[in-house]
Coordinates of N, CA, C and O in Angstrom, one line a residue:
X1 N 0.8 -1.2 0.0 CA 0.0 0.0 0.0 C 0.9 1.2 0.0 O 2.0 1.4 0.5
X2 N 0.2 2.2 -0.8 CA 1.2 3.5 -0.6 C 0.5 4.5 0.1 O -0.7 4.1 0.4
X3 N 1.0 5.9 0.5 CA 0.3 6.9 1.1 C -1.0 7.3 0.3 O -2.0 7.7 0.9
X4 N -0.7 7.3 -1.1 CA -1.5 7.6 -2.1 C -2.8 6.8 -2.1 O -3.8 7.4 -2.4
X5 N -3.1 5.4 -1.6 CA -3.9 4.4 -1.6 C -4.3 4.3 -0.3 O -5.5 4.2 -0.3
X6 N -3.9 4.3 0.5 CA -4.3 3.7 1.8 C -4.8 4.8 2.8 O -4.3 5.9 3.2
X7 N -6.3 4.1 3.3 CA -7.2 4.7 3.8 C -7.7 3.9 5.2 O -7.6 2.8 5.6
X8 N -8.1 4.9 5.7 CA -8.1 4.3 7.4 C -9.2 4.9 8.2 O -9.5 6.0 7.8
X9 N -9.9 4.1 9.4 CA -10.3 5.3 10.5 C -10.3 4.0 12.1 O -10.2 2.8 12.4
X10 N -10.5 5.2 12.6 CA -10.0 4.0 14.0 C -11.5 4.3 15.2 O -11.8 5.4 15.7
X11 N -12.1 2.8 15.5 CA -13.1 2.8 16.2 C -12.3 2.8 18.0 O -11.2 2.5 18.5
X12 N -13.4 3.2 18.5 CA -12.8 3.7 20.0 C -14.5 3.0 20.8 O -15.5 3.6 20.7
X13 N -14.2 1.8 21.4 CA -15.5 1.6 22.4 C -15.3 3.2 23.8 O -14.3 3.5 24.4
X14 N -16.8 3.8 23.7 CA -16.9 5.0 24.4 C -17.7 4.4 25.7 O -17.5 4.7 26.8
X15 N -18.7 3.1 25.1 CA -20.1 2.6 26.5 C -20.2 1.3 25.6 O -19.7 1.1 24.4
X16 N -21.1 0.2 26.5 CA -21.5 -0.8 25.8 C -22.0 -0.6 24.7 O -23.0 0.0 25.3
X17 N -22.3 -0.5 23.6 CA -22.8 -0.8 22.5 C -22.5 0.8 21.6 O -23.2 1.0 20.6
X18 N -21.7 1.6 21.8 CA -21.7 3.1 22.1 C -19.6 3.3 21.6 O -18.7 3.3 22.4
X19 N -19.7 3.4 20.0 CA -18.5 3.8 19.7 C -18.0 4.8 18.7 O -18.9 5.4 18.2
X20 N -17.1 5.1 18.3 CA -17.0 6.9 17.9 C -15.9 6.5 16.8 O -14.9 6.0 17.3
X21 N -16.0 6.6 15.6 CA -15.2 6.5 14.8 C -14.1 7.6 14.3 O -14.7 8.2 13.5
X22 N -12.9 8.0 14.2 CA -12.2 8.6 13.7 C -11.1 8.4 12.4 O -10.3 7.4 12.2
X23 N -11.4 9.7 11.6 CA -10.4 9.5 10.4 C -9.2 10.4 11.0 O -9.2 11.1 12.0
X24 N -8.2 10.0 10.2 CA -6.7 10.9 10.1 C -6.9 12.7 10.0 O -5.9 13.5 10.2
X25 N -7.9 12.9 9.8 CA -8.0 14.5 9.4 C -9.0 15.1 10.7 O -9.6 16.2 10.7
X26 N -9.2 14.0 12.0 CA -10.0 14.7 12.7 C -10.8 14.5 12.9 O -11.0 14.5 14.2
X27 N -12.3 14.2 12.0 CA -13.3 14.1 12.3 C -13.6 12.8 12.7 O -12.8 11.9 12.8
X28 N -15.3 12.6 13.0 CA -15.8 11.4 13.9 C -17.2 11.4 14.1 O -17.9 12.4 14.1
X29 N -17.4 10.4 14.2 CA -18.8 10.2 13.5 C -19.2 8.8 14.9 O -18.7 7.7 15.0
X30 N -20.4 9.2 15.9 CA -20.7 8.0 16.7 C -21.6 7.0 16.3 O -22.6 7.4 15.7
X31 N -21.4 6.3 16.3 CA -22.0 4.5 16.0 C -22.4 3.5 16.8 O -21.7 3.7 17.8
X32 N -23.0 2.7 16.9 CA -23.8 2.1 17.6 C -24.4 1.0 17.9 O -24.0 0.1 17.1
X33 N -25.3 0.5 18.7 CA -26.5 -0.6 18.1 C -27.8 -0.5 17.8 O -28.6 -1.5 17.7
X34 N -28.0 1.6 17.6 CA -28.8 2.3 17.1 C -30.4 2.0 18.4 O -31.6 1.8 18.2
X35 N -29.3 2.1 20.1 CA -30.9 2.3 21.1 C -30.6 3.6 21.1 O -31.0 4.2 22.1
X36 N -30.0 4.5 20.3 CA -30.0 5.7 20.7 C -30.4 6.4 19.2 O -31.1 5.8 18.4
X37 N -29.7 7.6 19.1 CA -29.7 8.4 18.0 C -28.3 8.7 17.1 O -27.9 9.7 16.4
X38 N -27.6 7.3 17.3 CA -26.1 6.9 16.8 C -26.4 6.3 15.5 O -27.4 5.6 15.6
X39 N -25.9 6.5 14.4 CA -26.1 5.2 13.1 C -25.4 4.1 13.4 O -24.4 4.3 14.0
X40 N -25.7 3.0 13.2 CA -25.8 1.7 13.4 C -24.4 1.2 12.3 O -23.8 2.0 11.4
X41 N -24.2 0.6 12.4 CA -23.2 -0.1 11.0 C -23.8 0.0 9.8 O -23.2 0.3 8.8
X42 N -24.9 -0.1 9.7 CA -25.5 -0.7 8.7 C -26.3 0.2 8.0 O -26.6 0.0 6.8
X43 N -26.7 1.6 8.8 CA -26.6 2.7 8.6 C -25.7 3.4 7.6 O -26.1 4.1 6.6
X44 N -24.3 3.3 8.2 CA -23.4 3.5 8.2 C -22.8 3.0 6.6 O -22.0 3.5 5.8
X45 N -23.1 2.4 6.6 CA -22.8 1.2 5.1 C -23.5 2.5 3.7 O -23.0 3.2 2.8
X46 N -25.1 2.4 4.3 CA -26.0 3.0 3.5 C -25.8 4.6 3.2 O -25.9 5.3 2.2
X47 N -25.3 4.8 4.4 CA -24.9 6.3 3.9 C -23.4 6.7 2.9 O -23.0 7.7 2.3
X48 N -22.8 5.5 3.1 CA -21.2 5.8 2.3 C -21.8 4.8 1.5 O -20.7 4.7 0.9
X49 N -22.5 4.1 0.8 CA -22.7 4.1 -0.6 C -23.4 5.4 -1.0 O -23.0 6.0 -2.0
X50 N -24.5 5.7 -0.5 CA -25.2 6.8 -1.4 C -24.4 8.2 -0.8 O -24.9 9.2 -1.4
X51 N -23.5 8.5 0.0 CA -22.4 9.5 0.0 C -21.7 9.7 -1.2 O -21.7 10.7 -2.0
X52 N -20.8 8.2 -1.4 CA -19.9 8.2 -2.5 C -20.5 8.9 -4.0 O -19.9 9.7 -4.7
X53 N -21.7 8.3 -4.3 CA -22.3 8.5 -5.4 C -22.6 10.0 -5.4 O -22.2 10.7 -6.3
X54 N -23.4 10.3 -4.1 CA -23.6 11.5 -4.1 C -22.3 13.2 -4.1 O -22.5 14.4 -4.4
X55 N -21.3 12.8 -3.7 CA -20.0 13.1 -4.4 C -19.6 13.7 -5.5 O -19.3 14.8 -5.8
X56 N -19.5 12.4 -6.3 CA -19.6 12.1 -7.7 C -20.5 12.8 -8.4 O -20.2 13.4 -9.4
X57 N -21.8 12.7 -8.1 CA -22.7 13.0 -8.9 C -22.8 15.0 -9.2 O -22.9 15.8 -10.2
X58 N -22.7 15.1 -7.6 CA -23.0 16.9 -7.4 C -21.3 17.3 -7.9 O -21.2 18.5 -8.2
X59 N -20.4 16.7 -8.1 CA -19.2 17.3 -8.6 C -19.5 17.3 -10.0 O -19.7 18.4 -10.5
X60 N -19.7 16.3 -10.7 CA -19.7 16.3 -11.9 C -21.3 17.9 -12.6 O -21.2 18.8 -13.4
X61 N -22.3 17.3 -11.8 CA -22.9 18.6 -12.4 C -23.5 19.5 -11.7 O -24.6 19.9 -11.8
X62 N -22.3 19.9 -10.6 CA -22.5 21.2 -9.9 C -21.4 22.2 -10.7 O -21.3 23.4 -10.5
X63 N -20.8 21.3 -11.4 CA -20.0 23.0 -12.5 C -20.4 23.3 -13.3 O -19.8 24.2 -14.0
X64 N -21.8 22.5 -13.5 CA -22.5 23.2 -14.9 C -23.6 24.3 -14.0 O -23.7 25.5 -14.3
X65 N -24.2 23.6 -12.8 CA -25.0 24.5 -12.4 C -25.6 24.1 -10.8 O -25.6 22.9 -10.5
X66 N -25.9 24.9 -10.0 CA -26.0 24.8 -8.5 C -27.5 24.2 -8.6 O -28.4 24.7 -9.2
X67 N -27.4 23.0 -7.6 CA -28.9 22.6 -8.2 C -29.6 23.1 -7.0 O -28.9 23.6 -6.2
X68 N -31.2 23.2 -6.7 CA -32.2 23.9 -6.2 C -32.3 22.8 -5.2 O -32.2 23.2 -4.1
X69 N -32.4 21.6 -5.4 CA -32.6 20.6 -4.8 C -31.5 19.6 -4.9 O -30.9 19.6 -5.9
X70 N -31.3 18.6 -3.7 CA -30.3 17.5 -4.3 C -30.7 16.7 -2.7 O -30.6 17.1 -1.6
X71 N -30.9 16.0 -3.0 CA -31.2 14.5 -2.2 C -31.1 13.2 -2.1 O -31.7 12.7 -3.1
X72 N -30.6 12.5 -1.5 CA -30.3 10.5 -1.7 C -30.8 10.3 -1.1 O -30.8 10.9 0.0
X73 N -31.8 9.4 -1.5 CA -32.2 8.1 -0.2 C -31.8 6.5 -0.8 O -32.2 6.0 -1.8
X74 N -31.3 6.1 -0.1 CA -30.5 4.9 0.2 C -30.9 3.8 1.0 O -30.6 3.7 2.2
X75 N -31.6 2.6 0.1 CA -32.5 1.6 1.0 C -32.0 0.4 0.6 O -31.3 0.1 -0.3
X76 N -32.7 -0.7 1.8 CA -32.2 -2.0 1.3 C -32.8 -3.0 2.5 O -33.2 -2.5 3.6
X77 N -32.9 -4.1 2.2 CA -33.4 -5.4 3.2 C -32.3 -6.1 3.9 O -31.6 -7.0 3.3
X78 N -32.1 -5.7 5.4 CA -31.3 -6.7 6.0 C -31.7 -8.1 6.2 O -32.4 -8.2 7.2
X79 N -31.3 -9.5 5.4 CA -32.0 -10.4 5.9 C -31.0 -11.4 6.4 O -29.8 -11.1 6.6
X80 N -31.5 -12.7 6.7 CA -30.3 -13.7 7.4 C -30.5 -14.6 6.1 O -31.6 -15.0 5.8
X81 N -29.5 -14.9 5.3 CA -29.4 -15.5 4.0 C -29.6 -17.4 4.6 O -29.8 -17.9 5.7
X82 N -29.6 -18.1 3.3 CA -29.3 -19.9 3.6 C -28.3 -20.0 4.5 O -28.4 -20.7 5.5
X83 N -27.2 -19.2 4.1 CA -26.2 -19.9 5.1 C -26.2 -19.6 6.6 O -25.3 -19.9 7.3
X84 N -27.3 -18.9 7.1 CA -27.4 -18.3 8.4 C -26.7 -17.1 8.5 O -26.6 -17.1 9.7
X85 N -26.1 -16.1 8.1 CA -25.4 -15.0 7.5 C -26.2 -14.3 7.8 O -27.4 -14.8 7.5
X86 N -26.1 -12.6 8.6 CA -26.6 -11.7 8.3 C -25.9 -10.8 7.0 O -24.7 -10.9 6.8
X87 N -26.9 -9.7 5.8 CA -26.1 -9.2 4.9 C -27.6 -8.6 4.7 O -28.7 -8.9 5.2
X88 N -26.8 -7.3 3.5 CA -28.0 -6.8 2.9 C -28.7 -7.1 1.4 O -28.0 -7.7 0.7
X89 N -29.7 -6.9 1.0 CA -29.7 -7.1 -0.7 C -30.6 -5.8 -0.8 O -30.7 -4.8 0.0
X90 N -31.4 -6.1 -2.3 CA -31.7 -4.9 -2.4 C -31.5 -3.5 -2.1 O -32.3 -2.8 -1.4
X91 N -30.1 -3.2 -2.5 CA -29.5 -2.0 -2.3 C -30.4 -0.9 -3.2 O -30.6 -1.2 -4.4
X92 N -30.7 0.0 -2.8 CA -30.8 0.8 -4.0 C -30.3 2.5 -3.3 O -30.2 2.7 -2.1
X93 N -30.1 3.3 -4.4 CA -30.1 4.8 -4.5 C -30.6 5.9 -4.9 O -30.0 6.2 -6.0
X94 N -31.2 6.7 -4.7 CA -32.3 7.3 -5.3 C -31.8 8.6 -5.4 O -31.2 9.0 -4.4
X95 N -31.9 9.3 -6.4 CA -31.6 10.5 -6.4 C -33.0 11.5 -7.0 O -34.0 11.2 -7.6
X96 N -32.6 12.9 -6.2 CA -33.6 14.1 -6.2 C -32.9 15.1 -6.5 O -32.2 15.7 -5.7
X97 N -32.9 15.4 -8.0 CA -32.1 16.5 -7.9 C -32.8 17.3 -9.3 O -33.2 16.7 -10.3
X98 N -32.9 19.0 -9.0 CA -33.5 19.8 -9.5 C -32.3 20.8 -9.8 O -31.3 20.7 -9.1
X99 N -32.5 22.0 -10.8 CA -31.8 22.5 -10.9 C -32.5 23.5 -11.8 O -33.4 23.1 -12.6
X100 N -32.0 25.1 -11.7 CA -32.8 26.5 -12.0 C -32.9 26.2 -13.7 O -32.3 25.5 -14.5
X101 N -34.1 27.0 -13.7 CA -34.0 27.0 -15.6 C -33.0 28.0 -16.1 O -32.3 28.8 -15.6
X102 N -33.0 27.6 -17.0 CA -31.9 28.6 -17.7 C -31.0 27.1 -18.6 O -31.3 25.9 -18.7
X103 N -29.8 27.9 -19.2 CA -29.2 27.4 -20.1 C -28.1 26.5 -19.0 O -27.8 25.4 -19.3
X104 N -27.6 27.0 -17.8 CA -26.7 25.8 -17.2 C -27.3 25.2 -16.5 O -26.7 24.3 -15.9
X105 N -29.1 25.3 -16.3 CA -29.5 24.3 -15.3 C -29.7 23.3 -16.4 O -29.7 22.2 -15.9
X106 N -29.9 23.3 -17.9 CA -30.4 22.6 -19.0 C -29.1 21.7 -18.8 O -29.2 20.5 -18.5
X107 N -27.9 22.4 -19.0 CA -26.8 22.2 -18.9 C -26.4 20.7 -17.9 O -26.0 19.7 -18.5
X108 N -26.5 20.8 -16.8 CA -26.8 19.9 -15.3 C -27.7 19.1 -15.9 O -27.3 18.0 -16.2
X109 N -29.0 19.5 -16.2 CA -30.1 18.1 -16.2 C -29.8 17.4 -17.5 O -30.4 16.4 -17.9
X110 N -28.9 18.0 -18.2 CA -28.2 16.8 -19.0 C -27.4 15.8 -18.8 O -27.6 14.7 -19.2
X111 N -25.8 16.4 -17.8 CA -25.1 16.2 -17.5 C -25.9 14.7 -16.2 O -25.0 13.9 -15.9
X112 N -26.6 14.6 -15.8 CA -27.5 14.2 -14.6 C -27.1 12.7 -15.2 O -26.1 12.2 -15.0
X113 N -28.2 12.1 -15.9 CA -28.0 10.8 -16.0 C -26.8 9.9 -16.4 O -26.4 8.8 -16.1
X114 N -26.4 10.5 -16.9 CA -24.4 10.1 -17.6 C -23.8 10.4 -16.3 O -22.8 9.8 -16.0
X115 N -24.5 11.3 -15.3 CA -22.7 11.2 -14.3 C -23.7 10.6 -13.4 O -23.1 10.6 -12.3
X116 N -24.9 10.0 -13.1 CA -25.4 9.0 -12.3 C -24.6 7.6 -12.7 O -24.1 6.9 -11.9
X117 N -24.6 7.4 -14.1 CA -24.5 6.4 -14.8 C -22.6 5.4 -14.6 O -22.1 4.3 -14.4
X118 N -22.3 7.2 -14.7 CA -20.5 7.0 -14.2 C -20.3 6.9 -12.8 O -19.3 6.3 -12.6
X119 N -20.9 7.2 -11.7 CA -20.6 7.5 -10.8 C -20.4 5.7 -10.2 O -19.4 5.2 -9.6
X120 N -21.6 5.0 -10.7 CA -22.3 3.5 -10.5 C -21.4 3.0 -11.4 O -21.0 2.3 -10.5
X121 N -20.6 2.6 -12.7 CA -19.7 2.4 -13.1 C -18.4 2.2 -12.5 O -17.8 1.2 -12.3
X122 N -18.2 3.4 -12.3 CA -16.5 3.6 -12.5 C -16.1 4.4 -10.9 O -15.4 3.7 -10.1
X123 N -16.5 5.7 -10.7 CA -16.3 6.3 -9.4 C -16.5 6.0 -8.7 O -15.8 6.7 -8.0
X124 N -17.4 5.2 -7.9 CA -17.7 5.4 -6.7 C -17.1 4.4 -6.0 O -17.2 3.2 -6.4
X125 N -16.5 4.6 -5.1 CA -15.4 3.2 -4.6 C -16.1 2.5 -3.5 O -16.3 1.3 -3.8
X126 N -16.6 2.7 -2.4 CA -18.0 2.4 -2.1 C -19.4 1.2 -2.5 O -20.0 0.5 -1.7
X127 N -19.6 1.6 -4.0 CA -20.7 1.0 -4.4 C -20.2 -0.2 -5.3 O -20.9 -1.2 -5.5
X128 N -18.9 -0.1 -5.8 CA -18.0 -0.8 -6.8 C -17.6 -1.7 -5.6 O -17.9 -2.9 -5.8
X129 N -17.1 -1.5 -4.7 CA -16.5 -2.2 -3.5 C -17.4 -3.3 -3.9 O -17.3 -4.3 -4.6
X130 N -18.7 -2.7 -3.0 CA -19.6 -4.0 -2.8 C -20.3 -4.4 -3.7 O -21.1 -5.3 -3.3
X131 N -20.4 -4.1 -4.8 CA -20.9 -4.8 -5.6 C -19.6 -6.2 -6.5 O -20.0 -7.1 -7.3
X132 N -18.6 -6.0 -6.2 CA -17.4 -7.0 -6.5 C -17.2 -7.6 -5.4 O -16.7 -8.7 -5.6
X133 N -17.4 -7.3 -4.0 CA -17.3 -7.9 -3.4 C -15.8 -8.5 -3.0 O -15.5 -9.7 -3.2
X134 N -15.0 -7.4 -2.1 CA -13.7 -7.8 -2.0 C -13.8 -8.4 0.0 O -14.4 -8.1 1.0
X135 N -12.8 -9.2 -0.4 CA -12.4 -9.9 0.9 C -12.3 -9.2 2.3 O -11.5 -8.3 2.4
X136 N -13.1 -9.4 3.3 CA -12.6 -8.6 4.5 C -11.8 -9.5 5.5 O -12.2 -10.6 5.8
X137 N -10.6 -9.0 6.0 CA -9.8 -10.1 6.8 C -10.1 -9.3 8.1 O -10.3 -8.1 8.2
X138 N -10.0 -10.4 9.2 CA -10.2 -9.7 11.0 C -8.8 -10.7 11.4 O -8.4 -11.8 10.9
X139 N -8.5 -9.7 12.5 CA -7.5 -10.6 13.1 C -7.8 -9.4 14.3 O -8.4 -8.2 14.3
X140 N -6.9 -10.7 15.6 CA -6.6 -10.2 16.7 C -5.1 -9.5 16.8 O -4.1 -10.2 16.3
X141 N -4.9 -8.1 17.5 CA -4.0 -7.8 17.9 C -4.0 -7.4 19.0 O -4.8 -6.7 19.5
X142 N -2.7 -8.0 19.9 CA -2.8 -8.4 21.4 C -2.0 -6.8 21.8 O -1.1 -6.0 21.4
X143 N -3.2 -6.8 23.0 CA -2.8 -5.0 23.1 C -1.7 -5.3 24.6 O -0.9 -6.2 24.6
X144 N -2.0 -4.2 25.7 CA -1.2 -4.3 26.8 C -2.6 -5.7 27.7 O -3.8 -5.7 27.5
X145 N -1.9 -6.4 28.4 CA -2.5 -7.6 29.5 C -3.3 -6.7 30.4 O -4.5 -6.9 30.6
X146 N -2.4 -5.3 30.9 CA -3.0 -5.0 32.3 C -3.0 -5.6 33.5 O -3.8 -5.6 34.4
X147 N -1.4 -6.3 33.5 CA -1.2 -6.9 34.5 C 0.2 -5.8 35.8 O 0.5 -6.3 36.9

């Protein structure tokens, strides 16, 4: 891995079920088993796919034109599969996006379905992740005893 590639954030148990995520740049984001007002993992999943996309999408045609509206909603069925497995399916992503009349909002609602189209292709690392479906490895690393 190089600096250029490699991406990180570090979970911190804060209470039972009650943990705080941090990236390299600072910020943090609390997580949970959602008895509170924390996003859940799985939550968490849902919003960095329709994040990523949504990125992608307002970059590509927010330089043609500032849209009026812009909204994701991002759904799916958690079920326990054959193999006894919990996982998600039916992923989907919805987009709401409006944009002024005129010649660059024309501009934008052109640009709209092609950079939805690229975003679900090619950009979004996120939605490409899981839809290829790459390996996740766990291991234990042995901290201080506390003896």
């Amino acid at each position: 891995m190089t600096e250029d590639t490699f991406r990180s954030v570090a979970i911190e148990r804060t209470s039972l079920g009650n943990y705080v995520a941090r990236n390299v740049r600072g910020g943090s984001v609390s997580l949970g088993t959602g008895e509170d007002g924390s996003f859940t993992p799985v939550e968490l999943l849902l919003a960095a796919i329709g994040g990523c996309s949504a990125v992608d999408v307002d970059h590509i045609t927010g330089r043609r034109a500032e849209p009026t509206e812009f909204a994701v909603a991002v759904t799916g069925d958690k079920i326990r599969d054959e193999a006894g497995g919990n996982r998600m399916r039916n992923l989907r992503v919805e987009f709401t996006v409006t944009f002024p009349e005129g010649a660059d909002g024309d501009q934008a609602r052109a640009a709209l379905p092609r950079s939805l189209q690229q975003s679900h292709d090619r950009l979004c690392t996120v939605s490409r992740t899981v839809e290829l479906g790459t390996p996740v490895s766990i291991a234990e690393v042995s901290g201080p005893t506390g003896d």
